[in-house]
mmCIF file of C-alpha atoms and ligand atoms in Angstrom:
data_model
loop_
_atom_site.group_PDB
_atom_site.id
_atom_site.type_symbol
_atom_site.label_atom_id
_atom_site.label_comp_id
_atom_site.label_asym_id
_atom_site.label_seq_id
_atom_site.Cartn_x
_atom_site.Cartn_y
_atom_site.Cartn_z
ATOM 1 C CA MET A 750 141.356 71.488 -9.419
ATOM 2 C CA TYR A 751 142.671 74.633 -11.138
ATOM 3 C CA LYS A 752 143.871 74.043 -14.698
ATOM 4 C CA LYS A 753 145.355 76.024 -17.548
ATOM 5 C CA ILE A 754 143.003 75.410 -20.459
ATOM 6 C CA LEU A 755 143.309 76.244 -24.151
ATOM 7 C CA ILE A 756 140.088 76.749 -26.119
ATOM 8 C CA THR A 757 140.479 77.068 -29.881
ATOM 9 C CA GLY A 758 137.538 78.861 -31.463
ATOM 10 C CA GLY A 759 137.000 80.436 -28.036
ATOM 11 C CA ALA A 760 135.502 83.650 -29.429
ATOM 12 C CA GLY A 761 132.755 81.795 -31.282
ATOM 13 C CA PHE A 762 129.235 80.946 -30.180
ATOM 14 C CA LEU A 763 129.977 77.771 -28.198
ATOM 15 C CA GLY A 764 133.585 78.705 -27.416
ATOM 16 C CA SER A 765 132.634 81.940 -25.651
ATOM 17 C CA HIS A 766 130.179 80.101 -23.379
ATOM 18 C CA LEU A 767 132.848 77.501 -22.664
ATOM 19 C CA CYS A 768 135.437 80.199 -21.788
ATOM 20 C CA GLU A 769 132.931 81.800 -19.442
ATOM 21 C CA ARG A 770 132.039 78.548 -17.692
ATOM 22 C CA LEU A 771 135.638 77.360 -17.255
ATOM 23 C CA LEU A 772 136.707 80.744 -15.859
ATOM 24 C CA LYS A 773 133.766 80.672 -13.457
ATOM 25 C CA GLU A 774 135.018 77.308 -12.200
ATOM 26 C CA GLY A 775 138.368 78.893 -11.299
ATOM 27 C CA ASN A 776 140.523 77.852 -14.258
ATOM 28 C CA GLU A 777 142.945 79.874 -16.329
ATOM 29 C CA VAL A 778 141.677 80.108 -19.913
ATOM 30 C CA ILE A 779 143.572 80.886 -23.096
ATOM 31 C CA CYS A 780 141.244 81.635 -25.995
ATOM 32 C CA VAL A 781 142.727 81.184 -29.470
ATOM 33 C CA ASP A 782 140.727 82.461 -32.440
ATOM 34 C CA ASN A 783 141.249 83.981 -35.868
ATOM 35 C CA PHE A 784 137.901 85.840 -35.575
ATOM 36 C CA PHE A 785 136.512 84.435 -38.824
ATOM 37 C CA THR A 786 133.053 83.770 -37.358
ATOM 38 C CA GLY A 787 133.861 84.631 -33.758
ATOM 39 C CA SER A 788 134.021 88.138 -32.357
ATOM 40 C CA LYS A 789 135.612 90.180 -29.596
ATOM 41 C CA GLU A 790 132.099 91.147 -28.597
ATOM 42 C CA ASN A 791 131.382 87.540 -27.570
ATOM 43 C CA ILE A 792 134.224 87.636 -25.061
ATOM 44 C CA ALA A 793 134.279 91.381 -24.254
ATOM 45 C CA HIS A 794 132.861 90.715 -20.783
ATOM 46 C CA LEU A 795 135.793 88.380 -20.053
ATOM 47 C CA LEU A 796 138.582 90.665 -21.246
ATOM 48 C CA GLY A 797 140.405 92.170 -18.290
ATOM 49 C CA LYS A 798 139.804 89.149 -16.072
ATOM 50 C CA PRO A 799 143.242 88.195 -14.716
ATOM 51 C CA TYR A 800 142.971 84.525 -15.690
ATOM 52 C CA PHE A 801 141.709 85.112 -19.236
ATOM 53 C CA GLU A 802 143.924 85.631 -22.258
ATOM 54 C CA VAL A 803 143.154 85.977 -25.975
ATOM 55 C CA ILE A 804 145.492 85.112 -28.834
ATOM 56 C CA ARG A 805 144.655 85.940 -32.451
ATOM 57 C CA HIS A 806 145.889 82.883 -34.297
ATOM 58 C CA ASP A 807 144.860 80.604 -37.154
ATOM 59 C CA VAL A 808 144.984 76.960 -36.016
ATOM 60 C CA THR A 809 146.144 75.834 -39.460
ATOM 61 C CA PHE A 810 149.544 77.104 -38.255
ATOM 62 C CA PRO A 811 151.428 75.523 -35.342
ATOM 63 C CA LEU A 812 151.069 76.984 -31.879
ATOM 64 C CA TYR A 813 153.444 76.756 -28.929
ATOM 65 C CA LEU A 814 151.902 77.150 -25.483
ATOM 66 C CA GLU A 815 151.974 75.416 -22.111
ATOM 67 C CA VAL A 816 148.557 74.152 -21.003
ATOM 68 C CA ASP A 817 146.982 71.209 -19.140
ATOM 69 C CA GLN A 818 143.923 70.681 -21.356
ATOM 70 C CA ILE A 819 142.775 71.590 -24.853
ATOM 71 C CA TYR A 820 139.243 72.007 -26.199
ATOM 72 C CA ASN A 821 139.462 72.102 -30.013
ATOM 73 C CA LEU A 822 136.458 74.044 -31.321
ATOM 74 C CA ALA A 823 138.000 76.160 -34.078
ATOM 75 C CA CYS A 824 135.962 75.695 -37.260
ATOM 76 C CA PRO A 825 133.069 77.646 -38.768
ATOM 77 C CA ALA A 826 129.873 75.680 -38.066
ATOM 78 C CA SER A 827 127.260 77.332 -40.245
ATOM 79 C CA PRO A 828 126.888 76.186 -43.876
ATOM 80 C CA VAL A 829 126.997 79.794 -45.150
ATOM 81 C CA TYR A 830 130.394 80.378 -43.517
ATOM 82 C CA TYR A 831 131.982 76.969 -43.969
ATOM 83 C CA GLN A 832 131.087 77.051 -47.680
ATOM 84 C CA HIS A 833 132.514 80.574 -48.101
ATOM 85 C CA ASP A 834 136.089 79.242 -48.306
ATOM 86 C CA PRO A 835 135.728 75.450 -48.348
ATOM 87 C CA VAL A 836 139.457 74.781 -48.729
ATOM 88 C CA GLN A 837 140.166 76.803 -45.593
ATOM 89 C CA THR A 838 137.366 74.889 -43.811
ATOM 90 C CA THR A 839 139.005 71.525 -44.522
ATOM 91 C CA LYS A 840 142.394 72.955 -43.570
ATOM 92 C CA THR A 841 140.982 74.254 -40.304
ATOM 93 C CA SER A 842 139.591 70.841 -39.373
ATOM 94 C CA VAL A 843 142.504 68.749 -40.609
ATOM 95 C CA HIS A 844 145.623 70.928 -40.168
ATOM 96 C CA GLY A 845 144.026 72.414 -37.051
ATOM 97 C CA ALA A 846 143.579 68.930 -35.582
ATOM 98 C CA ILE A 847 147.153 67.952 -36.474
ATOM 99 C CA ASN A 848 148.550 71.106 -34.874
ATOM 100 C CA MET A 849 146.484 70.792 -31.705
ATOM 101 C CA LEU A 850 147.167 67.049 -31.410
ATOM 102 C CA GLY A 851 150.878 67.766 -31.842
ATOM 103 C CA LEU A 852 150.661 70.330 -29.070
ATOM 104 C CA ALA A 853 148.766 67.895 -26.818
ATOM 105 C CA LYS A 854 151.374 65.216 -27.511
ATOM 106 C CA ARG A 855 154.297 67.467 -26.566
ATOM 107 C CA LEU A 856 152.530 68.551 -23.380
ATOM 108 C CA ASN A 857 150.960 65.179 -22.598
ATOM 109 C CA ALA A 858 147.701 67.135 -22.268
ATOM 110 C CA ARG A 859 144.146 65.842 -22.509
ATOM 111 C CA ILE A 860 142.440 67.063 -25.685
ATOM 112 C CA LEU A 861 138.758 67.194 -26.617
ATOM 113 C CA GLN A 862 137.502 67.450 -30.166
ATOM 114 C CA ALA A 863 134.242 69.232 -30.977
ATOM 115 C CA SER A 864 133.025 66.880 -33.685
ATOM 116 C CA THR A 865 129.580 66.972 -35.195
ATOM 117 C CA SER A 866 126.442 65.052 -36.081
ATOM 118 C CA GLU A 867 127.421 65.887 -39.684
ATOM 119 C CA VAL A 868 129.761 62.882 -39.558
ATOM 120 C CA TYR A 869 126.536 60.850 -39.996
ATOM 121 C CA GLY A 870 125.692 62.781 -43.184
ATOM 122 C CA ASP A 871 122.143 62.132 -44.408
ATOM 123 C CA PRO A 872 121.596 59.208 -42.048
ATOM 124 C CA GLU A 873 119.869 55.917 -42.849
ATOM 125 C CA VAL A 874 119.815 54.990 -39.170
ATOM 126 C CA HIS A 875 117.442 56.897 -36.952
ATOM 127 C CA PRO A 876 118.067 58.040 -34.250
ATOM 128 C CA GLN A 877 121.814 58.093 -34.769
ATOM 129 C CA THR A 878 123.977 55.973 -32.484
ATOM 130 C CA GLU A 879 127.745 56.388 -32.220
ATOM 131 C CA ASP A 880 128.419 53.048 -33.929
ATOM 132 C CA TYR A 881 126.680 54.203 -37.135
ATOM 133 C CA TRP A 882 129.324 55.097 -39.745
ATOM 134 C CA GLY A 883 127.199 57.569 -41.648
ATOM 135 C CA LYS A 884 126.188 58.328 -45.203
ATOM 136 C CA VAL A 885 128.310 61.223 -46.357
ATOM 137 C CA ASN A 886 128.838 62.634 -49.834
ATOM 138 C CA PRO A 887 132.625 63.076 -50.203
ATOM 139 C CA ILE A 888 132.422 65.595 -53.072
ATOM 140 C CA GLY A 889 129.396 67.782 -52.312
ATOM 141 C CA ILE A 890 129.130 71.329 -51.006
ATOM 142 C CA ARG A 891 128.902 70.177 -47.374
ATOM 143 C CA SER A 892 131.885 67.813 -47.722
ATOM 144 C CA CYS A 893 134.512 70.375 -46.682
ATOM 145 C CA TYR A 894 132.870 70.412 -43.274
ATOM 146 C CA ASP A 895 131.629 66.816 -42.987
ATOM 147 C CA GLU A 896 134.748 65.122 -44.331
ATOM 148 C CA GLY A 897 137.048 67.608 -42.583
ATOM 149 C CA LYS A 898 135.430 66.690 -39.276
ATOM 150 C CA ARG A 899 135.527 62.973 -40.109
ATOM 151 C CA CYS A 900 139.243 63.195 -40.883
ATOM 152 C CA ALA A 901 139.808 65.105 -37.640
ATOM 153 C CA GLU A 902 138.171 62.208 -35.762
ATOM 154 C CA THR A 903 140.464 59.783 -37.612
ATOM 155 C CA LEU A 904 143.486 61.830 -36.547
ATOM 156 C CA PHE A 905 142.334 61.890 -32.933
ATOM 157 C CA PHE A 906 141.971 58.115 -32.822
ATOM 158 C CA ASP A 907 145.284 57.537 -34.617
ATOM 159 C CA TYR A 908 147.098 59.803 -32.143
ATOM 160 C CA GLN A 909 145.469 57.812 -29.375
ATOM 161 C CA ARG A 910 146.474 54.437 -30.852
ATOM 162 C CA GLN A 911 149.912 55.502 -32.080
ATOM 163 C CA HIS A 912 150.994 57.900 -29.322
ATOM 164 C CA ASN A 913 148.714 56.892 -26.451
ATOM 165 C CA LEU A 914 147.282 60.396 -26.359
ATOM 166 C CA ASP A 915 144.480 61.131 -23.892
ATOM 167 C CA ILE A 916 141.664 62.067 -26.293
ATOM 168 C CA LYS A 917 137.946 62.812 -25.951
ATOM 169 C CA VAL A 918 135.562 63.170 -28.887
ATOM 170 C CA VAL A 919 132.049 64.588 -28.691
ATOM 171 C CA ARG A 920 129.645 64.670 -31.615
ATOM 172 C CA ILE A 921 127.580 67.798 -31.205
ATOM 173 C CA PHE A 922 124.050 67.960 -32.633
ATOM 174 C CA ASN A 923 122.377 71.264 -33.574
ATOM 175 C CA THR A 924 122.895 73.685 -30.712
ATOM 176 C CA TYR A 925 121.456 77.176 -30.336
ATOM 177 C CA GLY A 926 121.389 80.072 -27.904
ATOM 178 C CA PRO A 927 122.610 83.599 -27.268
ATOM 179 C CA ARG A 928 125.713 84.717 -29.256
ATOM 180 C CA MET A 929 124.855 82.912 -32.455
ATOM 181 C CA LEU A 930 125.548 85.344 -35.280
ATOM 182 C CA PRO A 931 122.345 87.068 -36.449
ATOM 183 C CA ASN A 932 123.375 86.511 -40.067
ATOM 184 C CA ASP A 933 125.089 83.151 -39.821
ATOM 185 C CA GLY A 934 122.442 81.324 -41.796
ATOM 186 C CA ARG A 935 121.628 78.654 -39.233
ATOM 187 C CA VAL A 936 117.973 77.953 -38.896
ATOM 188 C CA VAL A 937 117.283 79.099 -35.334
ATOM 189 C CA SER A 938 119.030 82.457 -35.710
ATOM 190 C CA ASN A 939 117.535 82.969 -39.191
ATOM 191 C CA PHE A 940 113.956 82.329 -38.062
ATOM 192 C CA ILE A 941 114.243 84.466 -34.911
ATOM 193 C CA VAL A 942 115.842 87.427 -36.690
ATOM 194 C CA GLN A 943 113.325 87.204 -39.539
ATOM 195 C CA ALA A 944 110.404 87.013 -37.087
ATOM 196 C CA LEU A 945 111.655 89.962 -35.023
ATOM 197 C CA LYS A 946 112.157 92.083 -38.138
ATOM 198 C CA GLY A 947 108.747 91.093 -39.529
ATOM 199 C CA GLU A 948 110.456 89.607 -42.600
ATOM 200 C CA GLU A 949 109.387 86.441 -44.390
ATOM 201 C CA ILE A 950 110.531 83.229 -42.686
ATOM 202 C CA THR A 951 112.607 81.212 -45.146
ATOM 203 C CA ILE A 952 111.631 77.539 -45.156
ATOM 204 C CA TYR A 953 114.080 75.525 -47.236
ATOM 205 C CA GLY A 954 112.328 72.710 -49.122
ATOM 206 C CA ASP A 955 108.880 71.820 -47.792
ATOM 207 C CA GLY A 956 109.991 72.221 -44.155
ATOM 208 C CA SER A 957 109.367 68.580 -43.288
ATOM 209 C CA GLN A 958 113.060 67.867 -42.641
ATOM 210 C CA THR A 959 113.834 67.456 -38.947
ATOM 211 C CA ARG A 960 116.497 68.554 -36.482
ATOM 212 C CA SER A 961 116.866 68.171 -32.716
ATOM 213 C CA PHE A 962 117.891 71.380 -30.969
ATOM 214 C CA CYS A 963 120.007 71.555 -27.833
ATOM 215 C CA TYR A 964 120.301 74.690 -25.700
ATOM 216 C CA VAL A 965 123.869 75.937 -25.291
ATOM 217 C CA ASP A 966 124.015 75.626 -21.457
ATOM 218 C CA ASP A 967 123.119 71.931 -21.646
ATOM 219 C CA LEU A 968 125.773 71.363 -24.263
ATOM 220 C CA ILE A 969 128.544 73.094 -22.301
ATOM 221 C CA GLU A 970 127.704 70.992 -19.246
ATOM 222 C CA ALA A 971 128.089 67.823 -21.338
ATOM 223 C CA MET A 972 131.448 68.976 -22.739
ATOM 224 C CA LEU A 973 132.800 69.593 -19.248
ATOM 225 C CA ARG A 974 131.562 66.208 -18.075
ATOM 226 C CA MET A 975 133.187 64.511 -21.049
ATOM 227 C CA MET A 976 136.501 66.239 -20.360
ATOM 228 C CA ALA A 977 136.331 64.973 -16.775
ATOM 229 C CA THR A 978 135.750 61.286 -17.615
ATOM 230 C CA GLN A 979 138.404 58.737 -16.711
ATOM 231 C CA GLU A 980 141.383 58.223 -19.023
ATOM 232 C CA GLY A 981 140.660 55.556 -21.627
ATOM 233 C CA PHE A 982 137.092 56.656 -22.227
ATOM 234 C CA THR A 983 137.508 58.383 -25.564
ATOM 235 C CA GLY A 984 134.015 58.518 -27.016
ATOM 236 C CA PRO A 985 132.829 59.438 -29.559
ATOM 237 C CA VAL A 986 129.777 60.474 -27.575
ATOM 238 C CA ASN A 987 126.683 62.092 -29.055
ATOM 239 C CA ILE A 988 125.574 65.222 -27.268
ATOM 240 C CA GLY A 989 122.361 66.921 -28.187
ATOM 241 C CA ASN A 990 118.707 67.102 -27.318
ATOM 242 C CA PRO A 991 116.699 64.131 -28.626
ATOM 243 C CA CYS A 992 113.463 66.167 -28.995
ATOM 244 C CA GLU A 993 113.006 66.292 -32.759
ATOM 245 C CA PHE A 994 111.075 68.951 -34.703
ATOM 246 C CA THR A 995 110.355 69.695 -38.347
ATOM 247 C CA MET A 996 111.480 73.091 -39.635
ATOM 248 C CA LEU A 997 107.811 74.026 -40.041
ATOM 249 C CA GLU A 998 107.171 73.262 -36.366
ATOM 250 C CA LEU A 999 110.196 75.353 -35.422
ATOM 251 C CA ALA A 1000 108.930 78.276 -37.522
ATOM 252 C CA GLU A 1001 105.493 78.073 -35.873
ATOM 253 C CA LYS A 1002 107.061 78.090 -32.393
ATOM 254 C CA VAL A 1003 109.245 81.082 -33.220
ATOM 255 C CA ILE A 1004 106.284 83.011 -34.638
ATOM 256 C CA ALA A 1005 104.184 82.235 -31.551
ATOM 257 C CA LEU A 1006 106.929 83.183 -29.076
ATOM 258 C CA THR A 1007 107.856 86.440 -30.834
ATOM 259 C CA GLY A 1008 104.240 87.408 -31.596
ATOM 260 C CA SER A 1009 105.393 88.113 -35.135
ATOM 261 C CA GLN A 1010 103.189 88.738 -38.185
ATOM 262 C CA SER A 1011 105.818 87.155 -40.462
ATOM 263 C CA LYS A 1012 104.627 84.830 -43.230
ATOM 264 C CA LEU A 1013 106.417 81.714 -44.423
ATOM 265 C CA VAL A 1014 108.181 81.655 -47.781
ATOM 266 C CA TYR A 1015 109.401 78.426 -49.388
ATOM 267 C CA CYS A 1016 112.937 78.403 -50.865
ATOM 268 C CA PRO A 1017 114.923 75.659 -52.625
ATOM 269 C CA LEU A 1018 116.391 72.977 -50.379
ATOM 270 C CA PRO A 1019 120.221 73.170 -50.370
ATOM 271 C CA SER A 1020 121.901 70.058 -51.775
ATOM 272 C CA ASP A 1021 122.842 67.252 -49.372
ATOM 273 C CA ASP A 1022 120.608 68.769 -46.674
ATOM 274 C CA PRO A 1023 119.980 65.858 -44.259
ATOM 275 C CA ARG A 1024 116.308 64.751 -44.130
ATOM 276 C CA GLN A 1025 116.261 63.964 -40.444
ATOM 277 C CA ARG A 1026 118.507 64.116 -37.442
ATOM 278 C CA GLN A 1027 118.088 62.985 -33.868
ATOM 279 C CA PRO A 1028 120.776 61.901 -31.427
ATOM 280 C CA ASP A 1029 120.605 58.686 -29.479
ATOM 281 C CA ILE A 1030 122.103 59.909 -26.186
ATOM 282 C CA SER A 1031 122.102 56.595 -24.285
ATOM 283 C CA LEU A 1032 125.900 56.627 -24.097
ATOM 284 C CA ALA A 1033 126.007 60.204 -22.743
ATOM 285 C CA ARG A 1034 123.358 59.276 -20.165
ATOM 286 C CA GLN A 1035 125.357 56.246 -19.086
ATOM 287 C CA GLU A 1036 128.921 57.600 -19.149
ATOM 288 C CA LEU A 1037 128.398 61.285 -18.360
ATOM 289 C CA GLY A 1038 125.248 61.000 -16.239
ATOM 290 C CA TRP A 1039 123.967 63.772 -18.474
ATOM 291 C CA GLU A 1040 120.829 64.682 -20.314
ATOM 292 C CA PRO A 1041 119.533 68.040 -21.529
ATOM 293 C CA LYS A 1042 117.325 70.017 -19.161
ATOM 294 C CA VAL A 1043 116.218 73.042 -21.200
ATOM 295 C CA ASN A 1044 113.220 72.481 -23.461
ATOM 296 C CA LEU A 1045 112.892 74.170 -26.847
ATOM 297 C CA GLU A 1046 110.366 76.746 -25.676
ATOM 298 C CA ASP A 1047 112.499 77.995 -22.745
ATOM 299 C CA GLY A 1048 115.670 77.949 -24.834
ATOM 300 C CA LEU A 1049 113.972 79.878 -27.631
ATOM 301 C CA LYS A 1050 112.692 82.463 -25.152
ATOM 302 C CA SER A 1051 116.181 83.353 -23.933
ATOM 303 C CA THR A 1052 117.594 83.284 -27.462
ATOM 304 C CA ILE A 1053 114.792 85.574 -28.659
ATOM 305 C CA ALA A 1054 115.518 87.967 -25.751
ATOM 306 C CA TYR A 1055 119.183 88.043 -26.806
ATOM 307 C CA PHE A 1056 118.380 88.837 -30.444
ATOM 308 C CA ARG A 1057 115.790 91.468 -29.449
ATOM 309 C CA ASN A 1058 118.528 93.349 -27.572
ATOM 310 C CA LYS A 1059 121.026 92.832 -30.332
ATOM 311 C CA LEU A 1060 118.690 94.249 -32.979
ATOM 312 C CA LYS A 1061 117.952 97.272 -30.755
ATOM 313 C CA GLU A 1062 121.702 98.024 -30.477
ATOM 314 C CA ASN A 1063 122.163 98.028 -34.279
HETATM 315 P P1 NAD N 1710 131.307 79.432 -34.497
HETATM 316 O O1 NAD N 1710 131.485 79.655 -35.946
HETATM 317 O O2 NAD N 1710 130.547 80.438 -33.702
HETATM 318 O O3 NAD N 1710 132.699 79.220 -33.777
HETATM 319 C C1 NAD N 1710 133.853 78.764 -34.422
HETATM 320 C C2 NAD N 1710 135.024 79.613 -33.958
HETATM 321 O O4 NAD N 1710 136.218 79.136 -34.578
HETATM 322 C C3 NAD N 1710 134.881 81.082 -34.364
HETATM 323 O O5 NAD N 1710 135.195 81.911 -33.274
HETATM 324 C C4 NAD N 1710 135.890 81.234 -35.500
HETATM 325 O O6 NAD N 1710 136.370 82.552 -35.628
HETATM 326 C C5 NAD N 1710 136.956 80.239 -35.079
HETATM 327 N N1 NAD N 1710 137.793 79.765 -36.188
HETATM 328 C C6 NAD N 1710 137.378 79.346 -37.414
HETATM 329 N N2 NAD N 1710 138.435 78.985 -38.153
HETATM 330 C C7 NAD N 1710 139.534 79.178 -37.375
HETATM 331 C C8 NAD N 1710 140.925 78.994 -37.584
HETATM 332 N N3 NAD N 1710 141.406 78.525 -38.740
HETATM 333 N N4 NAD N 1710 141.778 79.311 -36.569
HETATM 334 C C9 NAD N 1710 141.306 79.790 -35.397
HETATM 335 N N5 NAD N 1710 139.998 79.990 -35.137
HETATM 336 C C10 NAD N 1710 139.124 79.675 -36.130
HETATM 337 O O7 NAD N 1710 130.624 77.996 -34.340
HETATM 338 P P2 NAD N 1710 130.096 77.216 -33.050
HETATM 339 O O8 NAD N 1710 128.680 76.914 -33.265
HETATM 340 O O9 NAD N 1710 130.531 77.899 -31.813
HETATM 341 O O10 NAD N 1710 130.898 75.849 -33.208
HETATM 342 C C11 NAD N 1710 132.046 75.552 -32.435
HETATM 343 C C12 NAD N 1710 132.521 74.147 -32.748
HETATM 344 O O11 NAD N 1710 131.483 73.207 -32.447
HETATM 345 C C13 NAD N 1710 132.879 73.937 -34.224
HETATM 346 O O12 NAD N 1710 134.021 73.121 -34.300
HETATM 347 C C14 NAD N 1710 131.673 73.221 -34.784
HETATM 348 O O13 NAD N 1710 132.015 72.399 -35.863
HETATM 349 C C15 NAD N 1710 131.207 72.414 -33.588
HETATM 350 N N6 NAD N 1710 129.760 72.125 -33.694
HETATM 351 C C16 NAD N 1710 128.833 73.088 -33.457
HETATM 352 C C17 NAD N 1710 127.480 72.784 -33.621
HETATM 353 C C18 NAD N 1710 126.392 73.793 -33.333
HETATM 354 O O14 NAD N 1710 125.226 73.468 -33.548
HETATM 355 N N7 NAD N 1710 126.675 74.983 -32.849
HETATM 356 C C19 NAD N 1710 127.095 71.510 -34.035
HETATM 357 C C20 NAD N 1710 128.085 70.572 -34.297
HETATM 358 C C21 NAD N 1710 129.416 70.881 -34.110
HETATM 359 N N1 UDP N 1711 116.799 75.935 -42.886
HETATM 360 C C1 UDP N 1711 115.615 76.553 -43.269
HETATM 361 N N2 UDP N 1711 115.590 77.905 -43.354
HETATM 362 C C2 UDP N 1711 116.657 78.689 -43.045
HETATM 363 C C3 UDP N 1711 117.868 78.055 -42.660
HETATM 364 C C4 UDP N 1711 117.908 76.673 -42.587
HETATM 365 O O1 UDP N 1711 114.613 75.892 -43.538
HETATM 366 O O2 UDP N 1711 116.551 79.926 -43.141
HETATM 367 C C5 UDP N 1711 116.824 74.467 -42.773
HETATM 368 C C6 UDP N 1711 118.013 73.791 -43.467
HETATM 369 O O3 UDP N 1711 117.702 73.516 -44.815
HETATM 370 C C7 UDP N 1711 118.166 72.534 -42.632
HETATM 371 C C8 UDP N 1711 117.735 72.948 -41.237
HETATM 372 O O4 UDP N 1711 116.999 74.160 -41.409
HETATM 373 O O5 UDP N 1711 117.295 71.521 -43.104
HETATM 374 C C9 UDP N 1711 118.894 73.189 -40.288
HETATM 375 O O6 UDP N 1711 119.808 74.042 -40.933
HETATM 376 P P1 UDP N 1711 121.124 74.606 -40.197
HETATM 377 O O7 UDP N 1711 121.939 75.285 -41.231
HETATM 378 O O8 UDP N 1711 120.736 75.365 -38.996
HETATM 379 O O9 UDP N 1711 121.849 73.295 -39.648
HETATM 380 P P2 UDP N 1711 122.329 71.932 -40.356
HETATM 381 O O10 UDP N 1711 121.667 71.767 -41.688
HETATM 382 O O11 UDP N 1711 123.798 72.078 -40.464
HETATM 383 O O12 UDP N 1711 121.881 70.912 -39.398
#
């Protein structure tokens, strides 16, 4: 059924794909973004569509709109950007959540929070299940993001308990695909851009740390399914691809798929960098009937094609 949907952070990497998908399904979409890490380019192909609207707005300030559903994605996701102005990062997660929850409460609207695997910190439980509370440094350089997102989850569940709000929380694991920023510092975009430019591939630490990479289309499908679950099912639900790789394995795959001559260079490991990360997606399988379909090789191929074009344009 047609809905009026607000997406905060809608001009970002994930947000732009979500806008596109929800418009395609016949909804009216309002994209709210302050363009810190998002761009008009990401949504340029949607501008001019009659049921798409963009508002330049910082979610740390209140917002008055009339909508049926809210997807709250506003927050820089890459360490380089979220550490650039850490106070603003915490404000975005915490004040942003309060403002969007307040809006949802006034409208009696369903609201979904884009939380993160970072709530597990450097995990002692592997793979991570939703009932694991995490091992997070509260005062480190990643804390503005990790603790901001943890507090946002707290706010979501308190609004649910206190005001009976219809909430949904997904914990997103590393996701990649077209429209990541070429310079945003995340590992997939870094390696691909470095390989395509023939530059050295920067391995942080010894490259034995692991991540599990989910292709953007799979992730968007899971978010939509979560939003459509029956009232009372709040999550949190892990969404991600359980196939786990070391950063060295990722670098080798990127080099092979780009045909690059790039060499590896070893750089210091950033502090609090989690050693390993892999989602347990049993709950998503059970409640959403979902699992990822795109394997790393196919996902990398389309992401590489995107960056090839992008580098040609510049
Ligand atoms: P992104 O940086 O591309 O998108 C974030 C968007 O939020 C950008 O368009 C940015 O301009 C906007 N934004 C930032 N601060 C804002 C503010 N104060 N007011 C309004 N807009 C603001 O990142 P992404 O990868 O698309 O991530 C989207 C969401 O998903 C984030 O909340 C992130 O924490 C979460 N997430 C992403 C991943 C991933 O691997 N991509 C993993 C876990 C969680
Ligand atoms: N990483 C790397 N080289 C890079 C960028 C990142 O080896 O050029 C490593 C980083 O140290 C981390 C992993 O890749 O262990 C994933 O980093 P990213 O910033 O993409 O995501 P996150 O650490 O938030 O999961």
